[in-house]
mmCIF file of N, CA and C in Angstrom:
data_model
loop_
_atom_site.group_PDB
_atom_site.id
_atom_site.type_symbol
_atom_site.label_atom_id
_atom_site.label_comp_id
_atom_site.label_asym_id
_atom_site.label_seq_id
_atom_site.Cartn_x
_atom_site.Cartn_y
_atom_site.Cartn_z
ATOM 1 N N UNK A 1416 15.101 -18.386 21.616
ATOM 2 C CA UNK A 1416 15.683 -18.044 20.342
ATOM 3 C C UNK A 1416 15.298 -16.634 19.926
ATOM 4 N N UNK A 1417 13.748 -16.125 20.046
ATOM 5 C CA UNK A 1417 13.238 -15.217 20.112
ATOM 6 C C UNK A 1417 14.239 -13.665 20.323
ATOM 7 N N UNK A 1418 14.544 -14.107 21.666
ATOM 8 C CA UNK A 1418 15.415 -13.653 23.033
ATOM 9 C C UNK A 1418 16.564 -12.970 22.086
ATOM 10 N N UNK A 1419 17.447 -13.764 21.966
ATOM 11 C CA UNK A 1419 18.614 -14.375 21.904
ATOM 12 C C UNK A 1419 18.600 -13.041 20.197
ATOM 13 N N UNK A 1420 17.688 -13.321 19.279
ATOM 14 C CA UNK A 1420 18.010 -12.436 18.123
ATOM 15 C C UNK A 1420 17.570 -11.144 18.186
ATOM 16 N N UNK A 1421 16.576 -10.869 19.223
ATOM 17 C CA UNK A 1421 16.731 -9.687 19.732
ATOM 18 C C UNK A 1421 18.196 -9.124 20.568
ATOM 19 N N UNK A 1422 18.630 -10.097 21.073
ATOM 20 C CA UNK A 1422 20.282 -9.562 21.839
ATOM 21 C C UNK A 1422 20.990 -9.037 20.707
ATOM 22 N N UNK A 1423 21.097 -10.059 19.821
ATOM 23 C CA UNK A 1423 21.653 -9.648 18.170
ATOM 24 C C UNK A 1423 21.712 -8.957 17.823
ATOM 25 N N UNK A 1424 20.423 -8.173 17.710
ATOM 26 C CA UNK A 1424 20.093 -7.030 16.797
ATOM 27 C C UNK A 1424 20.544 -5.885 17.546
ATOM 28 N N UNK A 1425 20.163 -5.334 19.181
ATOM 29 C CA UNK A 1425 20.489 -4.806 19.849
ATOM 30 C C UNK A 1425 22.028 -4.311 19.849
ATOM 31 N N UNK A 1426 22.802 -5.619 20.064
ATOM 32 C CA UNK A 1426 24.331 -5.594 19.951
ATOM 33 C C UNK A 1426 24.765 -4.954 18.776
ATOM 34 N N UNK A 1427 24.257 -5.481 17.721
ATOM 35 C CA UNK A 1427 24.350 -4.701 16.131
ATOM 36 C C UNK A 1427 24.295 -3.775 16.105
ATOM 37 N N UNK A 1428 23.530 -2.894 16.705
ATOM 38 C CA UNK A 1428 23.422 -1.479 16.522
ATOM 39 C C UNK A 1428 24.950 -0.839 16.692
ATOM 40 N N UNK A 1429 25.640 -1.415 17.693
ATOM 41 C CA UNK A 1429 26.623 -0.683 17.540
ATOM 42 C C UNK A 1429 27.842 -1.932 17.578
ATOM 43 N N UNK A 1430 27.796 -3.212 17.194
ATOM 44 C CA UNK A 1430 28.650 -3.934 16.734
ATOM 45 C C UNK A 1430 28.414 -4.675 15.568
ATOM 46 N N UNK A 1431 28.207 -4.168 14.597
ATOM 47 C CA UNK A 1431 27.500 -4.679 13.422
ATOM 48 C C UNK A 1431 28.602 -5.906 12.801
ATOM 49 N N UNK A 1432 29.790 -5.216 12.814
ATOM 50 C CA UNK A 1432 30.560 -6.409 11.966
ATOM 51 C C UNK A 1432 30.825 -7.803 13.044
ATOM 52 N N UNK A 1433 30.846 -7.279 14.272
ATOM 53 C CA UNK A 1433 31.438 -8.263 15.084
ATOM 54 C C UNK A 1433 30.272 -9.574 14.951
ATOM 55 N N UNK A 1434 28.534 -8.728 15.305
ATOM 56 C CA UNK A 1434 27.540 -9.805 14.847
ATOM 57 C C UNK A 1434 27.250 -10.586 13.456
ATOM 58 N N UNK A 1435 28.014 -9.609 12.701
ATOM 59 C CA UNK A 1435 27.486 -10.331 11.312
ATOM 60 C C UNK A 1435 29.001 -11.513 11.011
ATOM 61 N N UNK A 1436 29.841 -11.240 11.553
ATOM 62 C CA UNK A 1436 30.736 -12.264 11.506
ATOM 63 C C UNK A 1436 30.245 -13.692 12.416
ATOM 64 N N UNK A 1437 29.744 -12.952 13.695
ATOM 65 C CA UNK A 1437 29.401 -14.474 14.164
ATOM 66 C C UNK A 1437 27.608 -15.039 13.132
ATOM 67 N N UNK A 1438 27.052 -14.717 12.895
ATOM 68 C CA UNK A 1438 25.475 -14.740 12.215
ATOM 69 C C UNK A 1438 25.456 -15.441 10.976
ATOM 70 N N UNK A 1439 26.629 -15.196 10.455
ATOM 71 C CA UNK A 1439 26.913 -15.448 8.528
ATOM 72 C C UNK A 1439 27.384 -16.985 8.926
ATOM 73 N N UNK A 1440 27.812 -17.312 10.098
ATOM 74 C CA UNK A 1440 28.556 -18.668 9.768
ATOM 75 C C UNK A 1440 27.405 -19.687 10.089
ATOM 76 N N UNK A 1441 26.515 -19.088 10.605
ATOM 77 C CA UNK A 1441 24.806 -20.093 10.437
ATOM 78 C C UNK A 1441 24.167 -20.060 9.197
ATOM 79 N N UNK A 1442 24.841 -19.262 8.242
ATOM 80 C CA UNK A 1442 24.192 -19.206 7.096
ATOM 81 C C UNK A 1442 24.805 -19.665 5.658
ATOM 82 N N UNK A 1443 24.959 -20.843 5.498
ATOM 83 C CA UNK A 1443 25.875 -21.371 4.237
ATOM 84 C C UNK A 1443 24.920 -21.206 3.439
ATOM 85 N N UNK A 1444 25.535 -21.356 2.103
ATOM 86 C CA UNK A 1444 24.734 -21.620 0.783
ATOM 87 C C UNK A 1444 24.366 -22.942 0.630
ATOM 88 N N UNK A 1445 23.384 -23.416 0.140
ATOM 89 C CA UNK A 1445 22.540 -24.750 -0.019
ATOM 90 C C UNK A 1445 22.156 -25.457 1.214
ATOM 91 N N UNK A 1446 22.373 -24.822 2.324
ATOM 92 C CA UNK A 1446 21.387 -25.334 3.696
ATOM 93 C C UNK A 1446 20.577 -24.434 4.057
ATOM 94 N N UNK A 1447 19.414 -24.955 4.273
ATOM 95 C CA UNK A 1447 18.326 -23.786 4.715
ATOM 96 C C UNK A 1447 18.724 -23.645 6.441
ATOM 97 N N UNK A 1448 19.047 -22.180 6.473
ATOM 98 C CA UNK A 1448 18.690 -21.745 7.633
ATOM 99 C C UNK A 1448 17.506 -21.266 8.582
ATOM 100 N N UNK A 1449 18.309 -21.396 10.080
ATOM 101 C CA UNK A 1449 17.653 -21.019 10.671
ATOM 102 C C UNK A 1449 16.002 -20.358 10.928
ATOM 103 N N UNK A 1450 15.291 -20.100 11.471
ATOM 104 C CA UNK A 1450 14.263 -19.184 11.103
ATOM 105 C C UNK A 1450 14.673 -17.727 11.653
ATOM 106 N N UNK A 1451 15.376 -18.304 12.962
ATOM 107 C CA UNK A 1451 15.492 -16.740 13.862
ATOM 108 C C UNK A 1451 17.132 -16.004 13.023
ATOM 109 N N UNK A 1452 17.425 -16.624 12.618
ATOM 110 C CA UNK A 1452 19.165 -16.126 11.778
ATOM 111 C C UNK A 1452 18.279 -15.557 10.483
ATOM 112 N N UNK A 1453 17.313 -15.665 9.861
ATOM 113 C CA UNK A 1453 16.627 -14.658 8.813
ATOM 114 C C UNK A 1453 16.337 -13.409 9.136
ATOM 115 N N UNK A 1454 15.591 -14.184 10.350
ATOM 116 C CA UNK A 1454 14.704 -12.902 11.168
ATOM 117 C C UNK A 1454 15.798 -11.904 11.893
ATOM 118 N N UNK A 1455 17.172 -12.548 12.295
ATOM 119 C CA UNK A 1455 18.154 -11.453 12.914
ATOM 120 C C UNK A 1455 18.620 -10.594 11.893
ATOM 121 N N UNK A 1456 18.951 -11.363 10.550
ATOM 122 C CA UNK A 1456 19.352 -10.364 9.563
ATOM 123 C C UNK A 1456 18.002 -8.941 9.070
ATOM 124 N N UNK A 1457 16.968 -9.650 9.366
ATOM 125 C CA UNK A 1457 16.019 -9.029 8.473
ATOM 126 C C UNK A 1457 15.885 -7.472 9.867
ATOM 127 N N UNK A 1458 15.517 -7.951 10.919
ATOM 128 C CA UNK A 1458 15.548 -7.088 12.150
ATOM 129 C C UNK A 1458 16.837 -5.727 12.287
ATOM 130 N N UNK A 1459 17.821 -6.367 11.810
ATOM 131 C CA UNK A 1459 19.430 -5.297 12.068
ATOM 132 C C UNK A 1459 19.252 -4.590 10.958
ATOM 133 N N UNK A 1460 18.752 -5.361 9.175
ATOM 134 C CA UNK A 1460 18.974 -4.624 8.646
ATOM 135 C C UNK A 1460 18.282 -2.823 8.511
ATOM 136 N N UNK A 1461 17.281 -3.274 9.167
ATOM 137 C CA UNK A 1461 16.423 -1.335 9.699
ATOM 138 C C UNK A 1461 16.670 -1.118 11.017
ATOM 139 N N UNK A 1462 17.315 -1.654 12.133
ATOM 140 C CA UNK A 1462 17.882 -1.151 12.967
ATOM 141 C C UNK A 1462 19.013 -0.296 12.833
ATOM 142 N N UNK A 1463 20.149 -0.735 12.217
ATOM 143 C CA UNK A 1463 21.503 -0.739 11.787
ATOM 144 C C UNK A 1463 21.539 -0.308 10.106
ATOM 145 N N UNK A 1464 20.629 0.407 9.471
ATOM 146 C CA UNK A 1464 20.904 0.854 8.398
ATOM 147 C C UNK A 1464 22.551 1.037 7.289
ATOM 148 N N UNK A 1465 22.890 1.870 7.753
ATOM 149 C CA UNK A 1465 24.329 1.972 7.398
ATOM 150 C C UNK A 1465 25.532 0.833 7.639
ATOM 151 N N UNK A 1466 25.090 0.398 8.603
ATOM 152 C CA UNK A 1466 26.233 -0.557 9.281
ATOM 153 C C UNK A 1466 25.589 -2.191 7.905
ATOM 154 N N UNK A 1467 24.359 -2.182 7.816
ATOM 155 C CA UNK A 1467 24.059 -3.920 7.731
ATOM 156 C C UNK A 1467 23.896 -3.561 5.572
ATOM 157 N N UNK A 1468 23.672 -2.499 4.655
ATOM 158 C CA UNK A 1468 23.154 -2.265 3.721
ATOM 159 C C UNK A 1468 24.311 -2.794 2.819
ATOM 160 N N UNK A 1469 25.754 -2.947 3.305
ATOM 161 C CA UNK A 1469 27.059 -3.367 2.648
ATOM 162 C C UNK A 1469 27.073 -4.675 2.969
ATOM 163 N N UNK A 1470 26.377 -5.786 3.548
ATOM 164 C CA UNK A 1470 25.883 -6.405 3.684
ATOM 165 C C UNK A 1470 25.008 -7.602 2.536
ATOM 166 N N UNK A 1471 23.993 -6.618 2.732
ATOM 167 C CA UNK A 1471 23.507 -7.500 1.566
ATOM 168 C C UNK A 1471 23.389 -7.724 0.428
ATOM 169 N N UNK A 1472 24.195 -7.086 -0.433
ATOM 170 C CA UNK A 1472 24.416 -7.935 -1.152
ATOM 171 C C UNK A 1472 25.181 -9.645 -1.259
ATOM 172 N N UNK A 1473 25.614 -9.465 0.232
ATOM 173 C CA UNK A 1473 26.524 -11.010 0.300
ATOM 174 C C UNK A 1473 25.062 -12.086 0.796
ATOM 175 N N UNK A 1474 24.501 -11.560 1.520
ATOM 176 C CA UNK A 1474 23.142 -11.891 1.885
ATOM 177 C C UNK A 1474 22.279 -12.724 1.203
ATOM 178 N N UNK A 1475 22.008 -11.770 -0.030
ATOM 179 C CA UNK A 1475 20.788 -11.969 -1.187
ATOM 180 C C UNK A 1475 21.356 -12.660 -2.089
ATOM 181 N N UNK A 1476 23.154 -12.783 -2.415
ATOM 182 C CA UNK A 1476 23.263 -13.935 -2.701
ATOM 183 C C UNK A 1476 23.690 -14.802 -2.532
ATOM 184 N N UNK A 1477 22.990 -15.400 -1.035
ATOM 185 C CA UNK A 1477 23.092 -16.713 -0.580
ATOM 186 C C UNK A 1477 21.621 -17.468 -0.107
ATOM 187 N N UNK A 1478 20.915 -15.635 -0.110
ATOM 188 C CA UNK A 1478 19.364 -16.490 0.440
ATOM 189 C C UNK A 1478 18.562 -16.604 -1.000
ATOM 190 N N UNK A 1479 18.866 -16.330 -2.244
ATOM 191 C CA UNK A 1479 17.858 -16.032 -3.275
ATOM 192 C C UNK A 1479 17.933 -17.558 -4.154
ATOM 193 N N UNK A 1480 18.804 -18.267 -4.107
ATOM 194 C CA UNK A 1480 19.006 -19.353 -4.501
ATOM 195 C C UNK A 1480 18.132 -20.706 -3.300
ATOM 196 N N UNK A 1481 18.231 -20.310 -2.049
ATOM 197 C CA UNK A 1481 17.579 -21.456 -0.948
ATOM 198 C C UNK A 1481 15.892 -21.124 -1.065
ATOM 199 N N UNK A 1482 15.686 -19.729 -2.183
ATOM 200 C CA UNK A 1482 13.910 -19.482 -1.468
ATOM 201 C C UNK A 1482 13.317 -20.593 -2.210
ATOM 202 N N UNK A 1483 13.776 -21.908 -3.120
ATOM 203 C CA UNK A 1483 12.876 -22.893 -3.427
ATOM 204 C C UNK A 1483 13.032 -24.082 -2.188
ATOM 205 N N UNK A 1484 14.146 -23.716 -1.784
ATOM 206 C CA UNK A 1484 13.879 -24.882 -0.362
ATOM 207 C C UNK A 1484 13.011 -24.222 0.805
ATOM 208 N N UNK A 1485 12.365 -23.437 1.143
ATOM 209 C CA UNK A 1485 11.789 -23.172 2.246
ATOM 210 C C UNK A 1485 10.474 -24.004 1.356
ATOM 211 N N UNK A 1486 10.022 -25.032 2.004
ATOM 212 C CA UNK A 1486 8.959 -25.420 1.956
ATOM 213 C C UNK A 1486 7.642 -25.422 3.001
ATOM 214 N N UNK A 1487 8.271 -25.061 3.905
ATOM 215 C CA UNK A 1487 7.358 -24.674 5.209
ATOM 216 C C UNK A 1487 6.663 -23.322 5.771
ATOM 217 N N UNK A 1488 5.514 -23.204 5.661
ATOM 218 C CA UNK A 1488 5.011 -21.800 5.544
ATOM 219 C C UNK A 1488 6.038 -20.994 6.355
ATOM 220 N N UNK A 1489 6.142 -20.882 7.704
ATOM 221 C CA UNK A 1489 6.871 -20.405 8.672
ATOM 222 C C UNK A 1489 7.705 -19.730 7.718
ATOM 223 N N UNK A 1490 9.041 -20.746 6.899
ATOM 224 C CA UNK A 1490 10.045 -20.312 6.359
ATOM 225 C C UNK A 1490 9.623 -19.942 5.412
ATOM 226 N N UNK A 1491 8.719 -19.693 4.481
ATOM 227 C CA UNK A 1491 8.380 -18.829 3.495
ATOM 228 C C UNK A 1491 8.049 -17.203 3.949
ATOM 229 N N UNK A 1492 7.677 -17.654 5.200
ATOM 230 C CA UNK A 1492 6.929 -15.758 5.464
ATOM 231 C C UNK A 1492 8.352 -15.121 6.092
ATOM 232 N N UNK A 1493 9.359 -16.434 7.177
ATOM 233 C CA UNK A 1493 10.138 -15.578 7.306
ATOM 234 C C UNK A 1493 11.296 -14.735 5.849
ATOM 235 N N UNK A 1494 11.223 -15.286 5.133
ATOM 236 C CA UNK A 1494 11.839 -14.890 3.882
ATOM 237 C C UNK A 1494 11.403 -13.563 3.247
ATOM 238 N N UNK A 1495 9.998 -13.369 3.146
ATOM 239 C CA UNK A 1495 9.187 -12.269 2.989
ATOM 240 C C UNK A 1495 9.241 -11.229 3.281
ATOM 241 N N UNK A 1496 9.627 -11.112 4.859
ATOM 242 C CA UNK A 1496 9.877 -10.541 6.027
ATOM 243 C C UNK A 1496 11.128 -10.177 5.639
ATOM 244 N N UNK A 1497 12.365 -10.942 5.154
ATOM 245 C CA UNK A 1497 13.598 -10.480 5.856
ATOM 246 C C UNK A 1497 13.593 -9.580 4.116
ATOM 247 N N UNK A 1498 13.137 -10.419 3.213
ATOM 248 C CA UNK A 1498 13.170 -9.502 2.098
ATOM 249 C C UNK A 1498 12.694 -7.991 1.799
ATOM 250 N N UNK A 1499 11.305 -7.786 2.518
ATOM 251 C CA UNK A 1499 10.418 -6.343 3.113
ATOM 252 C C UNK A 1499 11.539 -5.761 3.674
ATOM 253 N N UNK A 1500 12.098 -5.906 4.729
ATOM 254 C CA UNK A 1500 12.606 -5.485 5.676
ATOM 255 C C UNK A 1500 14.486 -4.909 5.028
ATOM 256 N N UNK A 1501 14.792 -5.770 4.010
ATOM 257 C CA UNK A 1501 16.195 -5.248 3.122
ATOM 258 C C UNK A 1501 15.606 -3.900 2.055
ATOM 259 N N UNK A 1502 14.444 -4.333 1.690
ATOM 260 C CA UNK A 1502 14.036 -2.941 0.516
ATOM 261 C C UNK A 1502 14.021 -1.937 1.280
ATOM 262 N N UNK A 1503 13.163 -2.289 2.606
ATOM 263 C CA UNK A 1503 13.313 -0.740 3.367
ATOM 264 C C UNK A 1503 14.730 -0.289 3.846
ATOM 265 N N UNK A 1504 15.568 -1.313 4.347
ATOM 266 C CA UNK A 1504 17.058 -0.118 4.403
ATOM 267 C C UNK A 1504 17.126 0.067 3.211
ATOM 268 N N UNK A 1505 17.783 -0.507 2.348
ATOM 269 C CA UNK A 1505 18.242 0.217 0.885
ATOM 270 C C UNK A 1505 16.969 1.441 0.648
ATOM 271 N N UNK A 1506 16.138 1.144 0.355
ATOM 272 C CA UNK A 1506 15.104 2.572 0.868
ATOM 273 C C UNK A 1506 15.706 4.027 1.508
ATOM 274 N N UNK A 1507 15.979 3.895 2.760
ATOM 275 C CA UNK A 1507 16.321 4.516 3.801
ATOM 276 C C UNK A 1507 17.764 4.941 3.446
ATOM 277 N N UNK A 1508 18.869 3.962 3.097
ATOM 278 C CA UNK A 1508 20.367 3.896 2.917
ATOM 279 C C UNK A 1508 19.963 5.101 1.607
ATOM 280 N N UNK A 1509 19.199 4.963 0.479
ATOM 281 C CA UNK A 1509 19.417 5.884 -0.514
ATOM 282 C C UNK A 1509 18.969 6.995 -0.314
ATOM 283 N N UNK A 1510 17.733 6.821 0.461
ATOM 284 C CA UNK A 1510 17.205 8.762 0.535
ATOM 285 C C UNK A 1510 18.379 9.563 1.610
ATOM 286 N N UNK A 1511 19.477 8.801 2.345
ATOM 287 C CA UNK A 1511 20.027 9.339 3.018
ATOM 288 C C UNK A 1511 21.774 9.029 2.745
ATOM 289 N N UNK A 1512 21.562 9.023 1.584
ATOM 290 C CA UNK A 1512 23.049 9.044 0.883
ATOM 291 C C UNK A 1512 24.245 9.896 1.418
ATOM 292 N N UNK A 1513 24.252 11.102 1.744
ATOM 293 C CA UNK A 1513 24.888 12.278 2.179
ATOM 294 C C UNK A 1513 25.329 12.241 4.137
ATOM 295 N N UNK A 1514 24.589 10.898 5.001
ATOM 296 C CA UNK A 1514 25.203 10.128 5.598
ATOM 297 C C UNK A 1514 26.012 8.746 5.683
ATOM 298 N N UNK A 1515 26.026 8.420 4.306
ATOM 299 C CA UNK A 1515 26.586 6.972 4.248
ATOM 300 C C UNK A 1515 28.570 7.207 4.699
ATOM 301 N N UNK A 1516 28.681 5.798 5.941
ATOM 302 C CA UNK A 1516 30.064 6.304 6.093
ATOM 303 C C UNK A 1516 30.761 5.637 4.560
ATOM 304 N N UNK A 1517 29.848 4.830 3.892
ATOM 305 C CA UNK A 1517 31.241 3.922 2.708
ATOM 306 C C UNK A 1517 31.233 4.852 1.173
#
């Protein structure tokens, strides 16, 4: 699985929509996902800056409502993680505004 969201992220770099179309459909609202489908979003989004930052907002609101169902440490830190990991693109996406393609 590990594997597999590293392929993800990799591919993202330069197929961002094609992965986030297949990635989003593991991710409904009111089922807790995956651990490694957090961790793929959280991974692309500072790989793939520009490509993944239009993104989340569809993201954050679908994971900000499930963070009372992660009851399992695992899924609490991965949440942490994918949340760290969105401030730093938007971070990155704003100090470098004057490359954004949108």
């Amino acid at each position: 699985q590990e594997a597999a969201s590293k392929v993800l992220v990799a591919v993202g770099q330069r197929f961002v929509n094609q992965v986030m179309e297949e990635v989003l459909t593991k991710f409904q609202p009111g089922i807790l996902p995956h651990y490694f489908v957090v961790r793929t979003f959280a991974d692309l989004a500072v790989s793939n800056v520009f490509g993944m930052v239009p993104f989340l907002n569809s993201i954050l609101g679908t994971m900000l409502p499930m963070l009372g169902m992660a009851k399992q440490d695992h899924m609490k830190s991965v949440f942490c993680y994918a949340l760290q990991r969105f401030s730093e693109s938007i971070q990155e996406y704003l100090a470098n505004l004057d490359q954004a393609p949108d």
